[in-house]
């Protein structure tokens, strides 16, 4: 019987904290690191060690999982004298689960290959609820062999693993999936704004969508409370959707492809971000759309 890998989990934000907790509760030996120490507070009670730096964490484990915000955050935990890379050696593995651009991911994969480190490009689809219940969809860019090796570990966090190809295919697929999400979010917000402008009760919109099997969408059900209450506690912070929309536009532009609706989505997200709403849920774009309407947006 093979020995389960010792896991180092970096990034205990909205998604990372429940993902790391699931690994610990499933019996894996887990060590955690987070830039802001307070987010590690619940982990010692789950039997997890808390590392003081990414390097200290990497020295204690075989496999590092990263779930940090963006490229800057990834640089901060990977590079420098206290970074993961300074402690990595042949035989270690790195699984990135954050949403990062395909180019960056490809360079990371190459660097790991040169260092003899296995690299799995495993961004996820699904938000906080799915992370808590272990029902994420992993979009994997990895070799078949690596996917088989890490399948049991990944399945602790996921209901499905979609194998997209070698790295950075997982990141490339993730952008396509989030393109749909960004447009669903905009469609819902614009429909709710139009309902309000016409004096309709917002509940009617959800009732009507819910009765049509073609439009009875899980995303709409997940965001119903935000839209009806006009409160936007973050499950998927707007700043991440904005970052992802920019990755989509960059990837498309490199290939001479226009994405006119995604470009409009990016503008709406940027407007909300510039209004100071970056840390709220992506549904907060509704606040900008309705701010000039007579009924007050609470
Ligand atoms: P989050 O709540 O904003 O957490 C971000 C994490 O990154 C925190 O642990 C944060 O540490 C760390 N971080 C940020 N900047 C850093 C830096 N400069 N140095 C070191 N650590 C840094 O994000 P999240 O919602 O969990 O998302 C994480 C990733 O998954 C993102 O790439 C996002 O696009 C993707 N994603 C999110 C969702 C979702 O629904 N939320 C779904 C799928 C994919 P601190 O605690 O110190 O700030």
PDB file of N, CA and C in Angstrom, residues 190-255:
ATOM      1  N   UNK A 190     -28.494  42.293 -15.003  1.00  0.00           N
ATOM      2  CA  UNK A 190     -29.242  43.182 -15.908  1.00  0.00           C
ATOM      3  C   UNK A 190     -30.733  42.852 -15.869  1.00  0.00           C
ATOM      4  N   UNK A 191     -31.072  41.567 -15.804  1.00  0.00           N
ATOM      5  CA  UNK A 191     -32.490  41.188 -15.734  1.00  0.00           C
ATOM      6  C   UNK A 191     -33.116  41.713 -14.437  1.00  0.00           C
ATOM      7  N   UNK A 192     -32.385  41.620 -13.322  1.00  0.00           N
ATOM      8  CA  UNK A 192     -32.903  42.111 -12.036  1.00  0.00           C
ATOM      9  C   UNK A 192     -33.050  43.629 -12.074  1.00  0.00           C
ATOM     10  N   UNK A 193     -32.105  44.313 -12.734  1.00  0.00           N
ATOM     11  CA  UNK A 193     -32.185  45.780 -12.851  1.00  0.00           C
ATOM     12  C   UNK A 193     -33.380  46.182 -13.707  1.00  0.00           C
ATOM     13  N   UNK A 194     -33.594  45.452 -14.797  1.00  0.00           N
ATOM     14  CA  UNK A 194     -34.731  45.770 -15.679  1.00  0.00           C
ATOM     15  C   UNK A 194     -36.054  45.487 -14.964  1.00  0.00           C
ATOM     16  N   UNK A 195     -36.086  44.402 -14.192  1.00  0.00           N
ATOM     17  CA  UNK A 195     -37.308  44.091 -13.416  1.00  0.00           C
ATOM     18  C   UNK A 195     -37.599  45.249 -12.454  1.00  0.00           C
ATOM     19  N   UNK A 196     -36.570  45.693 -11.759  1.00  0.00           N
ATOM     20  CA  UNK A 196     -36.748  46.805 -10.805  1.00  0.00           C
ATOM     21  C   UNK A 196     -37.203  48.075 -11.541  1.00  0.00           C
ATOM     22  N   UNK A 197     -36.581  48.370 -12.675  1.00  0.00           N
ATOM     23  CA  UNK A 197     -36.916  49.590 -13.432  1.00  0.00           C
ATOM     24  C   UNK A 197     -38.377  49.571 -13.890  1.00  0.00           C
ATOM     25  N   UNK A 198     -38.895  48.343 -14.119  1.00  0.00           N
ATOM     26  CA  UNK A 198     -40.293  48.228 -14.577  1.00  0.00           C
ATOM     27  C   UNK A 198     -41.269  48.060 -13.421  1.00  0.00           C
ATOM     28  N   UNK A 199     -40.754  48.143 -12.195  1.00  0.00           N
ATOM     29  CA  UNK A 199     -41.621  48.042 -11.022  1.00  0.00           C
ATOM     30  C   UNK A 199     -42.043  46.622 -10.683  1.00  0.00           C
ATOM     31  N   UNK A 200     -41.307  45.625 -11.195  1.00  0.00           N
ATOM     32  CA  UNK A 200     -41.648  44.224 -10.899  1.00  0.00           C
ATOM     33  C   UNK A 200     -40.961  43.768  -9.616  1.00  0.00           C
ATOM     34  N   UNK A 201     -41.617  42.870  -8.905  1.00  0.00           N
ATOM     35  CA  UNK A 201     -41.002  42.245  -7.735  1.00  0.00           C
ATOM     36  C   UNK A 201     -39.883  41.320  -8.236  1.00  0.00           C
ATOM     37  N   UNK A 202     -38.690  41.438  -7.643  1.00  0.00           N
ATOM     38  CA  UNK A 202     -37.554  40.630  -8.086  1.00  0.00           C
ATOM     39  C   UNK A 202     -37.813  39.134  -7.964  1.00  0.00           C
ATOM     40  N   UNK A 203     -38.630  38.746  -6.996  1.00  0.00           N
ATOM     41  CA  UNK A 203     -38.937  37.331  -6.802  1.00  0.00           C
ATOM     42  C   UNK A 203     -39.582  36.716  -8.036  1.00  0.00           C
ATOM     43  N   UNK A 204     -40.335  37.539  -8.778  1.00  0.00           N
ATOM     44  CA  UNK A 204     -41.012  37.039  -9.989  1.00  0.00           C
ATOM     45  C   UNK A 204     -40.001  36.548 -11.020  1.00  0.00           C
ATOM     46  N   UNK A 205     -38.874  37.248 -11.102  1.00  0.00           N
ATOM     47  CA  UNK A 205     -37.831  36.858 -12.070  1.00  0.00           C
ATOM     48  C   UNK A 205     -37.351  35.438 -11.767  1.00  0.00           C
ATOM     49  N   UNK A 206     -37.059  35.175 -10.484  1.00  0.00           N
ATOM     50  CA  UNK A 206     -36.551  33.844 -10.119  1.00  0.00           C
ATOM     51  C   UNK A 206     -37.635  32.780 -10.300  1.00  0.00           C
ATOM     52  N   UNK A 207     -38.880  33.165 -10.002  1.00  0.00           N
ATOM     53  CA  UNK A 207     -39.981  32.208 -10.171  1.00  0.00           C
ATOM     54  C   UNK A 207     -40.096  31.818 -11.654  1.00  0.00           C
ATOM     55  N   UNK A 208     -40.061  32.834 -12.515  1.00  0.00           N
ATOM     56  CA  UNK A 208     -40.220  32.566 -13.954  1.00  0.00           C
ATOM     57  C   UNK A 208     -39.029  31.762 -14.498  1.00  0.00           C
ATOM     58  N   UNK A 209     -37.818  32.133 -14.109  1.00  0.00           N
ATOM     59  CA  UNK A 209     -36.636  31.388 -14.578  1.00  0.00           C
ATOM     60  C   UNK A 209     -36.681  29.945 -14.080  1.00  0.00           C
ATOM     61  N   UNK A 210     -37.103  29.790 -12.830  1.00  0.00           N
ATOM     62  CA  UNK A 210     -37.108  28.461 -12.210  1.00  0.00           C
ATOM     63  C   UNK A 210     -38.090  27.496 -12.861  1.00  0.00           C
ATOM     64  N   UNK A 211     -39.163  28.044 -13.464  1.00  0.00           N
ATOM     65  CA  UNK A 211     -40.155  27.160 -14.101  1.00  0.00           C
ATOM     66  C   UNK A 211     -39.737  26.704 -15.484  1.00  0.00           C
ATOM     67  N   UNK A 212     -38.726  27.344 -16.052  1.00  0.00           N
ATOM     68  CA  UNK A 212     -38.292  26.976 -17.409  1.00  0.00           C
ATOM     69  C   UNK A 212     -37.051  26.090 -17.305  1.00  0.00           C
ATOM     70  N   UNK A 213     -37.175  24.806 -17.655  1.00  0.00           N
ATOM     71  CA  UNK A 213     -36.024  23.898 -17.484  1.00  0.00           C
ATOM     72  C   UNK A 213     -34.761  24.401 -18.188  1.00  0.00           C
ATOM     73  N   UNK A 214     -34.912  25.160 -19.264  1.00  0.00           N
ATOM     74  CA  UNK A 214     -33.732  25.649 -19.984  1.00  0.00           C
ATOM     75  C   UNK A 214     -33.040  26.785 -19.226  1.00  0.00           C
ATOM     76  N   UNK A 215     -33.757  27.453 -18.337  1.00  0.00           N
ATOM     77  CA  UNK A 215     -33.190  28.627 -17.651  1.00  0.00           C
ATOM     78  C   UNK A 215     -33.077  28.431 -16.142  1.00  0.00           C
ATOM     79  N   UNK A 216     -33.465  27.256 -15.679  1.00  0.00           N
ATOM     80  CA  UNK A 216     -33.426  26.972 -14.238  1.00  0.00           C
ATOM     81  C   UNK A 216     -31.988  26.611 -13.851  1.00  0.00           C
ATOM     82  N   UNK A 217     -31.192  27.649 -13.691  1.00  0.00           N
ATOM     83  CA  UNK A 217     -29.748  27.471 -13.602  1.00  0.00           C
ATOM     84  C   UNK A 217     -29.284  27.532 -12.145  1.00  0.00           C
ATOM     85  N   UNK A 218     -28.379  26.647 -11.780  1.00  0.00           N
ATOM     86  CA  UNK A 218     -27.865  26.592 -10.403  1.00  0.00           C
ATOM     87  C   UNK A 218     -27.232  27.909  -9.969  1.00  0.00           C
ATOM     88  N   UNK A 219     -26.571  28.598 -10.885  1.00  0.00           N
ATOM     89  CA  UNK A 219     -25.943  29.879 -10.527  1.00  0.00           C
ATOM     90  C   UNK A 219     -27.013  30.877 -10.089  1.00  0.00           C
ATOM     91  N   UNK A 220     -28.148  30.896 -10.800  1.00  0.00           N
ATOM     92  CA  UNK A 220     -29.219  31.833 -10.432  1.00  0.00           C
ATOM     93  C   UNK A 220     -29.751  31.483  -9.040  1.00  0.00           C
ATOM     94  N   UNK A 221     -29.899  30.194  -8.778  1.00  0.00           N
ATOM     95  CA  UNK A 221     -30.407  29.788  -7.444  1.00  0.00           C
ATOM     96  C   UNK A 221     -29.408  30.194  -6.358  1.00  0.00           C
ATOM     97  N   UNK A 222     -28.112  29.988  -6.636  1.00  0.00           N
ATOM     98  CA  UNK A 222     -27.071  30.333  -5.642  1.00  0.00           C
ATOM     99  C   UNK A 222     -27.061  31.830  -5.326  1.00  0.00           C
ATOM    100  N   UNK A 223     -27.373  32.644  -6.320  1.00  0.00           N
ATOM    101  CA  UNK A 223     -27.243  34.100  -6.151  1.00  0.00           C
ATOM    102  C   UNK A 223     -28.571  34.787  -5.855  1.00  0.00           C
ATOM    103  N   UNK A 224     -29.648  34.005  -5.752  1.00  0.00           N
ATOM    104  CA  UNK A 224     -30.983  34.588  -5.536  1.00  0.00           C
ATOM    105  C   UNK A 224     -31.025  35.486  -4.294  1.00  0.00           C
ATOM    106  N   UNK A 225     -30.473  34.989  -3.194  1.00  0.00           N
ATOM    107  CA  UNK A 225     -30.518  35.734  -1.938  1.00  0.00           C
ATOM    108  C   UNK A 225     -29.790  37.081  -2.074  1.00  0.00           C
ATOM    109  N   UNK A 226     -28.627  37.067  -2.718  1.00  0.00           N
ATOM    110  CA  UNK A 226     -27.879  38.326  -2.925  1.00  0.00           C
ATOM    111  C   UNK A 226     -28.736  39.332  -3.691  1.00  0.00           C
ATOM    112  N   UNK A 227     -29.340  38.835  -4.770  1.00  0.00           N
ATOM    113  CA  UNK A 227     -30.085  39.742  -5.659  1.00  0.00           C
ATOM    114  C   UNK A 227     -31.319  40.290  -4.944  1.00  0.00           C
ATOM    115  N   UNK A 228     -32.045  39.434  -4.249  1.00  0.00           N
ATOM    116  CA  UNK A 228     -33.286  39.887  -3.607  1.00  0.00           C
ATOM    117  C   UNK A 228     -33.017  40.783  -2.402  1.00  0.00           C
ATOM    118  N   UNK A 229     -31.962  40.473  -1.649  1.00  0.00           N
ATOM    119  CA  UNK A 229     -31.670  41.268  -0.445  1.00  0.00           C
ATOM    120  C   UNK A 229     -30.829  42.494  -0.767  1.00  0.00           C
ATOM    121  N   UNK A 230     -30.257  42.514  -1.982  1.00  0.00           N
ATOM    122  CA  UNK A 230     -29.297  43.579  -2.363  1.00  0.00           C
ATOM    123  C   UNK A 230     -28.123  43.624  -1.380  1.00  0.00           C
ATOM    124  N   UNK A 231     -27.739  42.449  -0.910  1.00  0.00           N
ATOM    125  CA  UNK A 231     -26.531  42.325  -0.079  1.00  0.00           C
ATOM    126  C   UNK A 231     -25.622  41.307  -0.767  1.00  0.00           C
ATOM    127  N   UNK A 232     -24.307  41.570  -0.675  1.00  0.00           N
ATOM    128  CA  UNK A 232     -23.389  40.818  -1.525  1.00  0.00           C
ATOM    129  C   UNK A 232     -22.200  40.259  -0.749  1.00  0.00           C
ATOM    130  N   UNK A 233     -22.423  39.449   0.287  1.00  0.00           N
ATOM    131  CA  UNK A 233     -21.285  38.853   0.998  1.00  0.00           C
ATOM    132  C   UNK A 233     -20.503  37.961   0.017  1.00  0.00           C
ATOM    133  N   UNK A 234     -19.182  38.057   0.040  1.00  0.00           N
ATOM    134  CA  UNK A 234     -18.388  37.408  -1.021  1.00  0.00           C
ATOM    135  C   UNK A 234     -18.369  35.892  -0.895  1.00  0.00           C
ATOM    136  N   UNK A 235     -18.808  35.216  -1.949  1.00  0.00           N
ATOM    137  CA  UNK A 235     -18.485  33.794  -2.147  1.00  0.00           C
ATOM    138  C   UNK A 235     -17.392  33.760  -3.225  1.00  0.00           C
ATOM    139  N   UNK A 236     -17.641  34.490  -4.300  1.00  0.00           N
ATOM    140  CA  UNK A 236     -16.615  34.680  -5.336  1.00  0.00           C
ATOM    141  C   UNK A 236     -16.387  36.196  -5.447  1.00  0.00           C
ATOM    142  N   UNK A 237     -15.295  36.690  -4.835  1.00  0.00           N
ATOM    143  CA  UNK A 237     -15.091  38.144  -4.828  1.00  0.00           C
ATOM    144  C   UNK A 237     -14.988  38.719  -6.240  1.00  0.00           C
ATOM    145  N   UNK A 238     -15.593  39.883  -6.413  1.00  0.00           N
ATOM    146  CA  UNK A 238     -15.595  40.537  -7.735  1.00  0.00           C
ATOM    147  C   UNK A 238     -14.186  40.711  -8.300  1.00  0.00           C
ATOM    148  N   UNK A 239     -13.207  41.005  -7.403  1.00  0.00           N
ATOM    149  CA  UNK A 239     -11.844  41.245  -7.918  1.00  0.00           C
ATOM    150  C   UNK A 239     -11.291  40.006  -8.628  1.00  0.00           C
ATOM    151  N   UNK A 240     -11.704  38.813  -8.223  1.00  0.00           N
ATOM    152  CA  UNK A 240     -11.222  37.607  -8.909  1.00  0.00           C
ATOM    153  C   UNK A 240     -11.887  37.448 -10.280  1.00  0.00           C
ATOM    154  N   UNK A 241     -13.177  37.767 -10.354  1.00  0.00           N
ATOM    155  CA  UNK A 241     -13.858  37.673 -11.665  1.00  0.00           C
ATOM    156  C   UNK A 241     -13.268  38.694 -12.633  1.00  0.00           C
ATOM    157  N   UNK A 242     -12.899  39.871 -12.106  1.00  0.00           N
ATOM    158  CA  UNK A 242     -12.276  40.899 -12.956  1.00  0.00           C
ATOM    159  C   UNK A 242     -10.918  40.402 -13.481  1.00  0.00           C
ATOM    160  N   UNK A 243     -10.111  39.855 -12.571  1.00  0.00           N
ATOM    161  CA  UNK A 243      -8.813  39.292 -12.970  1.00  0.00           C
ATOM    162  C   UNK A 243      -9.010  38.230 -14.056  1.00  0.00           C
ATOM    163  N   UNK A 244      -9.975  37.342 -13.861  1.00  0.00           N
ATOM    164  CA  UNK A 244     -10.190  36.250 -14.820  1.00  0.00           C
ATOM    165  C   UNK A 244     -10.657  36.796 -16.174  1.00  0.00           C
ATOM    166  N   UNK A 245     -11.522  37.825 -16.147  1.00  0.00           N
ATOM    167  CA  UNK A 245     -12.008  38.413 -17.414  1.00  0.00           C
ATOM    168  C   UNK A 245     -10.844  39.000 -18.185  1.00  0.00           C
ATOM    169  N   UNK A 246      -9.908  39.598 -17.460  1.00  0.00           N
ATOM    170  CA  UNK A 246      -8.729  40.167 -18.144  1.00  0.00           C
ATOM    171  C   UNK A 246      -7.854  39.067 -18.723  1.00  0.00           C
ATOM    172  N   UNK A 247      -7.722  37.955 -18.011  1.00  0.00           N
ATOM    173  CA  UNK A 247      -6.961  36.817 -18.575  1.00  0.00           C
ATOM    174  C   UNK A 247      -7.623  36.348 -19.872  1.00  0.00           C
ATOM    175  N   UNK A 248      -8.965  36.256 -19.851  1.00  0.00           N
ATOM    176  CA  UNK A 248      -9.689  35.779 -21.055  1.00  0.00           C
ATOM    177  C   UNK A 248      -9.413  36.694 -22.239  1.00  0.00           C
ATOM    178  N   UNK A 249      -9.505  38.012 -21.977  1.00  0.00           N
ATOM    179  CA  UNK A 249      -9.317  38.978 -23.070  1.00  0.00           C
ATOM    180  C   UNK A 249      -7.879  38.932 -23.577  1.00  0.00           C
ATOM    181  N   UNK A 250      -6.922  38.749 -22.662  1.00  0.00           N
ATOM    182  CA  UNK A 250      -5.514  38.667 -23.087  1.00  0.00           C
ATOM    183  C   UNK A 250      -5.279  37.416 -23.941  1.00  0.00           C
ATOM    184  N   UNK A 251      -5.812  36.288 -23.479  1.00  0.00           N
ATOM    185  CA  UNK A 251      -5.612  35.038 -24.236  1.00  0.00           C
ATOM    186  C   UNK A 251      -6.250  35.141 -25.622  1.00  0.00           C
ATOM    187  N   UNK A 252      -7.447  35.755 -25.670  1.00  0.00           N
ATOM    188  CA  UNK A 252      -8.136  35.905 -26.959  1.00  0.00           C
ATOM    189  C   UNK A 252      -7.339  36.834 -27.869  1.00  0.00           C
ATOM    190  N   UNK A 253      -6.890  37.986 -27.309  1.00  0.00           N
ATOM    191  CA  UNK A 253      -6.178  38.982 -28.134  1.00  0.00           C
ATOM    192  C   UNK A 253      -4.917  38.396 -28.742  1.00  0.00           C
ATOM    193  N   UNK A 254      -4.214  37.554 -27.970  1.00  0.00           N
ATOM    194  CA  UNK A 254      -2.982  36.937 -28.483  1.00  0.00           C
ATOM    195  C   UNK A 254      -3.248  36.106 -29.728  1.00  0.00           C
ATOM    196  N   UNK A 255      -4.492  35.618 -29.833  1.00  0.00           N
ATOM    197  CA  UNK A 255      -4.843  34.748 -30.960  1.00  0.00           C
ATOM    198  C   UNK A 255      -5.704  35.467 -31.999  1.00  0.00           C
TER     199      UNK A 255
END
